[in-house]
Short mmCIF file of N, CA and C in Angstrom, two decimals:
data_model
loop_
_atom_site.label_atom_id
_atom_site.label_comp_id
_atom_site.label_asym_id
_atom_site.label_seq_id
_atom_site.Cartn_x
_atom_site.Cartn_y
_atom_site.Cartn_z
N MET S 9 88.49 114.86 125.90
CA MET S 9 89.12 114.07 124.62
C MET S 9 89.70 115.50 123.53
N ASP S 10 88.15 116.22 123.84
CA ASP S 10 88.18 117.46 122.29
C ASP S 10 89.63 118.06 122.43
N CYS S 11 89.74 118.12 123.80
CA CYS S 11 90.57 119.02 123.93
C CYS S 11 91.98 118.78 123.92
N CYS S 12 92.21 117.74 124.05
CA CYS S 12 93.71 117.27 123.53
C CYS S 12 93.99 118.08 122.27
N LYS S 13 95.47 118.55 122.07
CA LYS S 13 95.95 119.22 121.26
C LYS S 13 96.50 118.31 120.38
N LYS S 14 97.19 117.29 120.85
CA LYS S 14 98.21 116.07 119.93
C LYS S 14 96.98 114.94 119.28
N PRO S 15 96.90 114.85 118.23
CA PRO S 15 96.28 113.73 117.28
C PRO S 15 95.42 112.05 118.06
N ILE S 16 94.71 112.18 118.45
CA ILE S 16 93.90 111.20 118.84
C ILE S 16 93.90 109.75 117.90
N ILE S 17 94.58 109.01 117.76
CA ILE S 17 94.10 107.87 117.18
C ILE S 17 93.74 106.59 117.63
N GLY S 18 91.77 106.39 117.12
CA GLY S 18 91.22 105.20 117.67
C GLY S 18 90.88 103.84 116.34
N THR S 19 91.77 102.64 117.34
CA THR S 19 91.47 101.65 116.85
C THR S 19 89.97 101.42 117.75
N ILE S 20 89.46 99.82 116.52
CA ILE S 20 88.35 98.44 117.60
C ILE S 20 88.16 97.95 117.30
N ASN S 21 88.10 96.61 118.18
CA ASN S 21 88.01 95.28 117.34
C ASN S 21 86.96 94.50 118.62
N GLY S 22 86.11 94.96 118.16
CA GLY S 22 84.88 94.62 118.36
C GLY S 22 84.02 95.66 118.80
N TRP S 23 83.06 95.44 120.26
CA TRP S 23 82.17 96.74 120.19
C TRP S 23 82.48 98.17 120.76
N ALA S 24 82.01 98.91 119.57
CA ALA S 24 81.01 100.24 121.40
C ALA S 24 80.34 100.32 121.46
N ILE S 25 79.63 100.23 122.12
CA ILE S 25 77.71 100.48 122.35
C ILE S 25 78.40 101.15 123.31
N THR S 26 77.46 102.92 123.19
CA THR S 26 77.01 103.34 123.65
C THR S 26 77.75 104.42 123.97
N ALA S 27 78.54 104.51 125.09
CA ALA S 27 79.53 105.25 125.98
C ALA S 27 80.71 104.99 124.88
N GLY S 28 81.28 103.66 124.76
CA GLY S 28 82.27 103.13 123.97
C GLY S 28 82.21 103.95 122.68
N CYS S 29 80.68 104.47 121.78
CA CYS S 29 80.35 104.97 120.88
C CYS S 29 81.33 105.96 120.45
N GLU S 30 80.50 106.93 122.20
CA GLU S 30 80.58 108.17 122.75
C GLU S 30 82.22 108.73 121.93
N LEU S 31 83.11 107.49 122.95
CA LEU S 31 84.92 108.08 123.20
C LEU S 31 85.17 107.67 121.74
N ALA S 32 84.73 106.72 120.97
CA ALA S 32 85.09 106.40 118.89
C ALA S 32 85.01 107.36 118.72
N LEU S 33 84.78 108.30 118.38
CA LEU S 33 83.72 109.14 117.30
C LEU S 33 84.34 110.27 118.57
N ALA S 34 85.15 110.04 119.15
CA ALA S 34 86.00 111.60 120.11
C ALA S 34 87.65 111.67 119.80
N CYS S 35 87.50 110.17 118.79
CA CYS S 35 88.87 110.60 117.92
C CYS S 35 89.18 111.18 117.30
N ASP S 36 90.32 111.39 116.23
CA ASP S 36 90.72 112.03 115.57
C ASP S 36 90.26 111.08 113.72
N ILE S 37 91.70 110.30 114.48
CA ILE S 37 91.11 108.71 113.34
C ILE S 37 91.31 108.17 114.38
N LEU S 38 89.88 106.87 113.49
CA LEU S 38 89.34 106.14 113.60
C LEU S 38 89.51 104.80 112.97
N ILE S 39 90.51 103.31 113.13
CA ILE S 39 90.32 102.72 112.25
C ILE S 39 89.74 101.24 112.58
N ALA S 40 88.84 100.68 112.03
CA ALA S 40 88.16 99.53 112.78
C ALA S 40 89.08 97.85 111.99
N SER S 41 88.44 97.27 112.77
CA SER S 41 88.80 96.09 112.38
C SER S 41 87.57 95.23 112.32
N THR S 42 87.42 94.63 111.08
CA THR S 42 86.95 93.13 110.37
C THR S 42 85.35 92.73 111.57
N ASN S 43 85.73 93.05 112.78
CA ASN S 43 85.42 92.48 113.90
C ASN S 43 84.51 93.36 114.56
N ALA S 44 84.94 94.99 114.45
CA ALA S 44 84.35 96.55 114.83
C ALA S 44 82.97 96.31 114.66
N LYS S 45 81.83 96.59 115.63
CA LYS S 45 80.35 96.83 115.61
C LYS S 45 80.31 98.31 116.49
N PHE S 46 79.36 98.89 115.92
CA PHE S 46 79.63 100.18 116.76
C PHE S 46 77.23 100.43 117.06
N MET S 47 77.60 100.92 118.01
CA MET S 47 75.99 100.84 118.09
C MET S 47 75.39 101.82 119.41
N ASP S 48 74.31 102.45 119.03
CA ASP S 48 73.86 103.43 120.41
C ASP S 48 72.05 103.16 120.96
N THR S 49 72.95 102.98 122.22
CA THR S 49 71.67 102.16 122.61
C THR S 49 70.98 102.88 123.92
N HIS S 50 70.70 104.17 123.59
CA HIS S 50 70.23 105.39 124.17
C HIS S 50 68.58 105.27 124.50
N ALA S 51 68.01 104.88 123.30
CA ALA S 51 66.66 104.78 122.69
C ALA S 51 66.14 103.12 123.56
N LYS S 52 67.25 102.06 124.30
CA LYS S 52 66.68 100.76 124.24
C LYS S 52 66.35 101.04 126.30
N ALA S 53 66.59 101.80 126.21
CA ALA S 53 66.47 102.53 127.74
C ALA S 53 65.20 102.63 128.20
N GLN S 54 64.88 101.38 129.71
CA GLN S 54 63.57 100.85 129.52
C GLN S 54 62.41 102.19 130.44
N PRO S 55 61.72 102.36 130.27
CA PRO S 55 60.76 103.13 130.44
C PRO S 55 60.70 103.54 131.95
N TRP S 56 60.90 102.31 133.04
CA TRP S 56 60.60 103.30 133.80
C TRP S 56 62.12 103.41 134.91
N THR S 57 63.42 103.95 134.10
CA THR S 57 63.92 104.09 134.07
C THR S 57 63.91 105.47 134.38
N GLY S 58 63.08 106.25 133.52
CA GLY S 58 63.50 107.37 132.92
C GLY S 58 63.71 107.55 131.92
N GLY S 59 64.72 106.69 131.81
CA GLY S 59 65.89 107.33 130.07
C GLY S 59 67.26 107.54 130.26
N PHE S 60 67.96 107.77 129.72
CA PHE S 60 68.82 108.74 129.51
C PHE S 60 69.49 108.95 127.41
N LEU S 61 69.42 110.25 127.41
CA LEU S 61 70.21 111.29 126.47
C LEU S 61 71.76 111.04 126.55
N PRO S 62 72.16 111.32 125.62
CA PRO S 62 73.47 111.01 125.03
C PRO S 62 73.86 112.65 125.66
N SER S 63 75.28 112.91 126.87
CA SER S 63 75.62 113.71 126.82
C SER S 63 77.08 113.78 126.96
N TRP S 64 77.53 113.02 126.06
CA TRP S 64 79.27 113.17 125.39
C TRP S 64 78.75 113.39 124.05
N ARG S 65 78.27 114.10 123.27
CA ARG S 65 78.28 114.55 122.29
C ARG S 65 78.15 113.62 120.47
N LEU S 66 77.41 112.73 121.13
CA LEU S 66 77.35 111.20 120.71
C LEU S 66 76.05 111.73 119.45
N SER S 67 74.21 112.25 120.19
CA SER S 67 74.04 113.23 118.38
C SER S 67 74.01 114.08 117.69
N GLN S 68 75.40 114.93 118.70
CA GLN S 68 76.21 115.86 117.46
C GLN S 68 77.04 115.71 116.78
N LYS S 69 77.71 114.37 116.98
CA LYS S 69 78.91 114.23 116.85
C LYS S 69 78.03 113.22 115.83
N LEU S 70 77.19 112.72 116.07
CA LEU S 70 77.48 111.68 114.72
C LEU S 70 76.94 111.82 114.01
N SER S 71 75.80 112.60 113.46
CA SER S 71 74.78 112.94 112.64
C SER S 71 76.06 114.14 112.20
N ARG S 72 76.97 114.67 112.44
CA ARG S 72 77.75 115.39 112.16
C ARG S 72 79.30 115.11 111.24
N LEU S 73 79.04 113.37 110.85
CA LEU S 73 79.64 113.08 110.68
C LEU S 73 78.57 111.48 109.19
N VAL S 74 78.17 111.42 109.71
CA VAL S 74 77.01 110.63 108.56
C VAL S 74 75.75 110.95 107.62
N GLY S 75 75.79 112.50 108.60
CA GLY S 75 74.32 112.77 108.64
C GLY S 75 73.37 112.45 109.40
N LEU S 76 72.72 113.94 108.71
CA LEU S 76 71.40 113.55 109.41
C LEU S 76 70.59 111.53 109.79
N ASN S 77 70.23 111.19 108.59
CA ASN S 77 69.88 110.00 108.20
C ASN S 77 69.95 109.06 108.42
N ARG S 78 71.27 108.44 108.24
CA ARG S 78 72.01 108.35 109.11
C ARG S 78 72.28 108.23 110.42
N ALA S 79 72.37 109.37 111.00
CA ALA S 79 72.36 109.18 113.00
C ALA S 79 70.64 108.58 113.15
N ARG S 80 69.75 109.42 112.67
CA ARG S 80 68.58 109.15 113.18
C ARG S 80 68.73 107.64 113.23
N HIS S 81 68.38 107.34 111.28
CA HIS S 81 69.07 105.98 112.24
C HIS S 81 69.72 105.11 113.21
N ALA S 82 70.86 105.26 112.88
CA ALA S 82 71.80 104.41 114.47
C ALA S 82 71.18 104.52 116.02
N HIS S 83 70.59 107.06 115.81
CA HIS S 83 70.11 106.57 117.23
C HIS S 83 68.34 106.27 117.55
N LEU S 84 67.76 106.37 116.45
CA LEU S 84 66.39 105.66 116.78
C LEU S 84 66.11 104.34 116.67
N THR S 85 66.96 103.78 115.90
CA THR S 85 66.95 101.37 116.04
C THR S 85 67.56 101.37 116.96
N SER S 86 68.46 101.77 117.02
CA SER S 86 69.43 101.08 117.81
C SER S 86 69.76 100.01 117.43
N MET S 87 70.02 99.62 115.76
CA MET S 87 70.98 98.85 115.34
C MET S 87 72.05 98.54 115.55
N PRO S 88 72.88 97.59 115.74
CA PRO S 88 74.20 97.19 115.67
C PRO S 88 74.50 97.26 114.01
N ILE S 89 75.67 99.28 113.91
CA ILE S 89 76.60 98.42 112.79
C ILE S 89 77.85 98.15 112.32
N ASP S 90 78.01 97.89 111.45
CA ASP S 90 78.90 96.91 111.82
C ASP S 90 80.60 97.98 111.19
N SER S 91 82.16 96.86 110.69
CA SER S 91 83.05 98.28 110.44
C SER S 91 82.56 97.93 109.28
N GLN S 92 81.71 97.57 108.26
CA GLN S 92 82.21 97.49 106.57
C GLN S 92 81.17 99.03 106.61
N LEU S 93 79.75 99.03 107.32
CA LEU S 93 78.93 100.20 107.22
C LEU S 93 79.36 101.51 107.85
N ALA S 94 79.93 100.73 108.66
CA ALA S 94 80.80 102.14 109.22
C ALA S 94 81.73 102.84 108.85
N GLU S 95 82.41 102.54 107.51
CA GLU S 95 83.77 102.84 106.85
C GLU S 95 82.52 103.61 105.83
N LYS S 96 81.49 102.64 105.38
CA LYS S 96 81.22 103.30 104.19
C LYS S 96 80.34 105.15 104.27
N TRP S 97 79.55 104.63 105.46
CA TRP S 97 79.16 105.91 106.00
C TRP S 97 80.17 107.47 106.11
N GLY S 98 81.83 106.80 106.63
CA GLY S 98 81.86 107.93 106.64
C GLY S 98 82.93 107.14 108.59
N LEU S 99 82.25 107.41 109.52
CA LEU S 99 82.38 106.81 110.96
C LEU S 99 84.17 106.40 111.32
N VAL S 100 84.38 105.65 110.73
CA VAL S 100 86.07 104.78 110.42
C VAL S 100 86.29 105.56 109.29
N SER S 101 88.02 105.56 109.34
CA SER S 101 88.79 105.94 108.13
C SER S 101 89.13 104.70 107.10
N GLN S 102 88.60 103.91 108.48
CA GLN S 102 89.60 102.75 107.73
C GLN S 102 88.98 101.16 108.57
N VAL S 103 89.40 100.44 107.71
CA VAL S 103 89.07 98.77 108.00
C VAL S 103 89.33 97.62 108.08
N VAL S 104 90.55 97.60 108.50
CA VAL S 104 91.62 96.19 108.04
C VAL S 104 91.62 94.96 108.82
N PRO S 105 92.06 94.25 108.61
CA PRO S 105 91.69 92.47 109.55
C PRO S 105 91.46 93.31 111.25
N PRO S 106 92.21 92.05 111.98
CA PRO S 106 92.08 92.19 113.57
C PRO S 106 93.66 92.33 114.26
N ILE S 107 94.63 92.02 113.18
CA ILE S 107 95.60 91.40 112.97
C ILE S 107 96.44 92.53 112.60
N GLU S 108 95.70 93.13 111.91
CA GLU S 108 96.63 94.30 111.24
C GLU S 108 96.26 95.32 111.92
N LEU S 109 95.77 95.45 112.71
CA LEU S 109 94.85 96.43 113.31
C LEU S 109 95.90 97.84 113.93
N MET S 110 96.58 96.94 115.20
CA MET S 110 97.94 98.27 115.79
C MET S 110 98.86 98.29 114.89
N GLN S 111 99.17 98.05 113.33
CA GLN S 111 100.25 97.78 112.73
C GLN S 111 99.72 99.05 111.77
N THR S 112 98.50 99.30 111.50
CA THR S 112 98.11 100.42 110.96
C THR S 112 97.51 101.32 111.51
N ALA S 113 97.08 101.43 112.81
CA ALA S 113 97.06 102.50 114.22
C ALA S 113 98.89 102.82 114.17
N ASN S 114 99.83 102.51 114.36
CA ASN S 114 101.41 102.29 114.63
C ASN S 114 101.51 103.54 112.81
N ALA S 115 101.60 102.33 112.67
CA ALA S 115 101.92 103.24 111.11
C ALA S 115 101.31 105.06 109.98
N ILE S 116 100.22 105.24 110.75
CA ILE S 116 99.86 106.17 110.96
C ILE S 116 100.46 107.32 111.95
N ALA S 117 100.38 106.89 112.71
CA ALA S 117 101.15 107.27 114.19
C ALA S 117 101.99 107.91 113.35
N GLU S 118 103.31 107.22 113.13
CA GLU S 118 104.38 107.65 112.15
C GLU S 118 104.50 108.05 111.41
N THR S 119 103.25 108.14 110.03
CA THR S 119 103.72 108.81 109.36
C THR S 119 103.13 110.25 109.66
N ILE S 120 102.92 111.09 110.88
CA ILE S 120 101.50 112.51 111.32
C ILE S 120 103.44 113.01 111.88
N LEU S 121 103.89 111.87 112.49
CA LEU S 121 105.29 111.65 113.34
C LEU S 121 105.95 112.44 112.75
N LYS S 122 106.41 112.64 111.12
CA LYS S 122 107.24 112.97 109.96
C LYS S 122 106.70 113.88 109.17
N ASN S 123 105.42 114.93 109.37
CA ASN S 123 105.45 116.04 109.62
C ASN S 123 105.49 117.33 110.28
N ASN S 124 105.17 118.29 110.15
CA ASN S 124 105.91 119.42 111.37
C ASN S 124 104.20 119.30 112.65
N GLU S 125 105.32 119.20 113.25
CA GLU S 125 104.53 119.42 113.89
C GLU S 125 103.73 120.28 114.90
N ASN S 126 104.22 121.37 114.44
CA ASN S 126 103.14 122.90 114.69
C ASN S 126 102.18 122.94 113.71
N MET S 127 102.11 121.73 112.49
CA MET S 127 101.39 122.16 111.30
C MET S 127 100.18 121.07 111.98
N VAL S 128 100.47 119.91 111.61
CA VAL S 128 99.96 118.90 112.64
C VAL S 128 98.20 119.71 113.71
N LEU S 129 99.38 120.28 114.23
CA LEU S 129 98.59 120.56 116.06
C LEU S 129 97.23 121.95 115.31
N ASN S 130 97.86 122.86 114.25
CA ASN S 130 96.98 123.69 113.73
C ASN S 130 96.03 122.80 113.43
N ARG S 131 96.27 121.95 112.30
CA ARG S 131 95.81 122.32 110.95
C ARG S 131 94.43 120.86 111.84
N LYS S 132 94.51 120.12 113.04
CA LYS S 132 93.47 119.40 114.24
C LYS S 132 92.98 120.53 114.43
N ALA S 133 93.94 121.50 115.58
CA ALA S 133 92.34 122.87 116.10
C ALA S 133 91.91 123.44 114.91
N VAL S 134 91.82 123.40 113.48
CA VAL S 134 90.98 124.64 112.63
C VAL S 134 90.20 123.37 112.37
N VAL S 135 90.76 122.38 112.07
CA VAL S 135 89.85 121.55 111.82
C VAL S 135 87.96 121.12 112.68
N ASN S 136 88.78 120.80 113.62
CA ASN S 136 87.55 120.13 114.83
C ASN S 136 86.99 121.41 115.85
N ASP S 137 87.69 122.98 115.29
CA ASP S 137 87.55 123.57 115.66
C ASP S 137 85.70 124.18 114.75
N GLY S 138 86.81 124.37 113.42
CA GLY S 138 85.75 125.11 111.89
C GLY S 138 84.32 124.43 112.92
N ALA S 139 84.54 122.15 112.55
CA ALA S 139 83.24 122.10 112.33
C ALA S 139 82.44 122.13 113.38
N ASN S 140 82.86 122.97 114.16
CA ASN S 140 82.09 123.18 115.58
C ASN S 140 80.68 124.80 114.63
N MET S 141 81.41 125.07 114.09
CA MET S 141 80.98 126.84 113.53
C MET S 141 80.45 126.22 112.46
N PRO S 142 80.08 127.48 112.30
CA PRO S 142 78.91 127.68 110.86
C PRO S 142 80.11 127.73 109.44
N LEU S 143 80.01 128.09 108.07
CA LEU S 143 81.24 127.47 107.98
C LEU S 143 81.87 129.34 107.22
N GLY S 144 81.30 130.50 107.24
CA GLY S 144 81.40 131.81 107.11
C GLY S 144 82.64 131.89 108.38
N GLU S 145 82.64 131.75 109.57
CA GLU S 145 83.20 131.71 110.80
C GLU S 145 84.20 130.46 110.56
N ALA S 146 83.93 129.64 110.48
CA ALA S 146 84.91 128.69 109.93
C ALA S 146 86.09 128.44 108.99
N LEU S 147 86.27 129.58 108.17
CA LEU S 147 87.12 129.64 107.48
C LEU S 147 87.55 131.28 107.83
N ARG S 148 87.07 131.90 107.89
CA ARG S 148 87.25 133.21 108.50
C ARG S 148 88.80 132.84 110.28
N LEU S 149 87.91 131.47 110.69
CA LEU S 149 88.89 131.12 111.58
C LEU S 149 90.56 130.61 110.80
N GLU S 150 89.60 129.27 109.11
CA GLU S 150 91.61 129.32 109.03
C GLU S 150 92.54 130.72 108.55
N LYS S 151 91.40 131.29 107.99
CA LYS S 151 92.04 132.65 107.51
C LYS S 151 93.23 133.07 108.76
N TYR S 152 92.98 133.51 109.21
CA TYR S 152 93.04 134.38 111.01
C TYR S 152 94.52 132.87 111.46
N ILE S 153 94.15 132.13 111.63
CA ILE S 153 95.04 130.90 112.65
C ILE S 153 96.20 131.24 111.26
N ALA S 154 96.36 130.98 109.93
CA ALA S 154 97.42 130.82 108.78
C ALA S 154 97.47 131.78 108.86
N GLY S 155 97.05 132.78 108.77
CA GLY S 155 98.27 134.40 108.54
C GLY S 155 98.99 134.62 109.88
N ARG S 156 98.00 133.76 111.36
CA ARG S 156 98.72 133.88 111.57
C ARG S 156 100.44 133.06 112.55
N ARG S 157 99.74 131.82 112.22
CA ARG S 157 100.54 131.59 113.20
C ARG S 157 101.87 129.99 111.43
N GLN S 158 101.26 130.74 110.74
CA GLN S 158 102.13 129.66 109.29
C GLN S 158 102.88 130.99 108.13
N ALA S 159 102.04 131.99 108.53
CA ALA S 159 102.95 133.19 107.18
C ALA S 159 104.24 133.00 106.83
N PRO S 160 104.81 132.86 105.61
CA PRO S 160 105.93 132.11 105.24
C PRO S 160 106.69 133.98 104.99
N SER S 161 107.80 133.37 104.86
CA SER S 161 109.54 134.81 104.97
C SER S 161 109.31 134.67 103.15
N LYS S 162 109.39 135.69 102.94
CA LYS S 162 110.00 135.70 101.61
C LYS S 162 110.87 134.92 100.95
N LEU S 163 111.37 134.45 101.61
CA LEU S 163 112.21 133.12 101.09
C LEU S 163 111.89 131.84 100.64
N GLN S 164 110.81 131.72 101.54
CA GLN S 164 110.34 130.29 101.85
C GLN S 164 108.77 130.49 100.48
N PHE S 165 108.61 131.61 100.32
CA PHE S 165 107.03 132.01 99.09
C PHE S 165 107.53 131.87 97.89
N ARG S 166 109.17 132.10 97.81
CA ARG S 166 109.87 132.33 96.54
C ARG S 166 109.96 130.06 96.36
N LEU S 167 110.20 129.47 97.22
CA LEU S 167 110.81 128.21 97.14
C LEU S 167 109.49 127.67 96.54
N ILE S 168 107.83 128.20 97.98
CA ILE S 168 107.15 126.81 97.40
C ILE S 168 106.40 127.60 96.19
N HIS S 169 106.73 128.48 95.12
CA HIS S 169 106.32 129.37 94.53
C HIS S 169 106.89 128.65 92.81
N SER S 170 108.89 128.54 93.25
CA SER S 170 109.14 128.14 91.99
C SER S 170 108.73 126.40 92.27
N ARG S 171 108.30 126.10 93.14
CA ARG S 171 108.76 124.56 93.26
C ARG S 171 106.80 124.08 92.32
N PHE S 172 105.77 125.17 92.64
CA PHE S 172 104.64 124.91 92.60
C PHE S 172 105.09 124.82 90.60
N ILE S 173 105.18 126.19 90.13
CA ILE S 173 105.22 126.55 88.63
C ILE S 173 105.55 125.36 88.67
N CYS S 174 107.38 125.21 88.92
CA CYS S 174 107.89 123.15 88.48
C CYS S 174 106.58 122.48 88.67
N SER S 175 105.93 121.94 89.28
CA SER S 175 105.37 120.89 89.40
C SER S 175 104.02 121.08 88.22
N ILE S 176 103.54 122.50 87.85
CA ILE S 176 102.45 122.67 86.73
C ILE S 176 102.87 122.25 85.26
N VAL S 177 104.25 122.59 85.29
CA VAL S 177 105.13 122.65 84.16
C VAL S 177 104.86 121.59 84.07
N VAL S 178 105.33 120.27 84.37
CA VAL S 178 105.70 118.99 84.38
C VAL S 178 104.40 118.02 84.25
N VAL S 179 103.40 118.85 84.45
CA VAL S 179 102.00 117.80 84.54
C VAL S 179 101.60 118.13 83.54
N VAL S 180 101.80 119.40 83.06
CA VAL S 180 101.37 119.85 81.36
C VAL S 180 102.55 119.51 80.62
N GLY S 181 103.60 118.46 81.02
CA GLY S 181 104.42 118.30 79.48
C GLY S 181 105.67 118.61 78.86
N TYR S 182 106.13 120.18 79.93
CA TYR S 182 106.80 121.01 79.23
C TYR S 182 108.13 120.32 80.38
N LYS S 183 109.46 120.56 80.28
CA LYS S 183 110.77 120.03 80.79
C LYS S 183 111.48 121.65 81.23
N LEU S 184 110.98 121.59 82.61
CA LEU S 184 111.93 122.73 82.94
C LEU S 184 112.61 122.98 83.75
N ASP S 185 113.93 123.60 84.52
CA ASP S 185 114.75 123.10 85.58
C ASP S 185 114.67 123.37 86.49
N CYS S 186 114.31 123.14 87.45
CA CYS S 186 113.88 123.62 88.19
C CYS S 186 115.57 123.66 89.31
#
């Protein structure tokens, strides 16, 4: 799923346990219903099985999403994380009643579809690729992609610049005919 160039919107309306949790974390935008619960059960494996470690990036993605302390808490306790805690931790973008789950996801998809497709794909790539790099490298990647893929023409730059100046003037209370 990480290789998919298009945005992936995930919805969770029940339990996302272990591999289900790993799949959920691979989504670009994750919406949960109030019924959603997340749980990593890797630590619950019985000793006689030899156990198993996350292999679909759960240990790394969770810590990057919610921070090391919260990720350790989730991994080591194998306790369920309800939707409210998942939203507080930043694991999900939004929590809605179950009846509104698909409607909310569709509304987000429609909003994304109204945007410039090239820009959406570029932003997703920069964010996802940059998340796996040190900050300095990620900033260089952003600058490189911005220069290579979206450099505005002189006319576009003038239009952007004039709109920005007008916005600032309106904010400070001056009236300017733009």
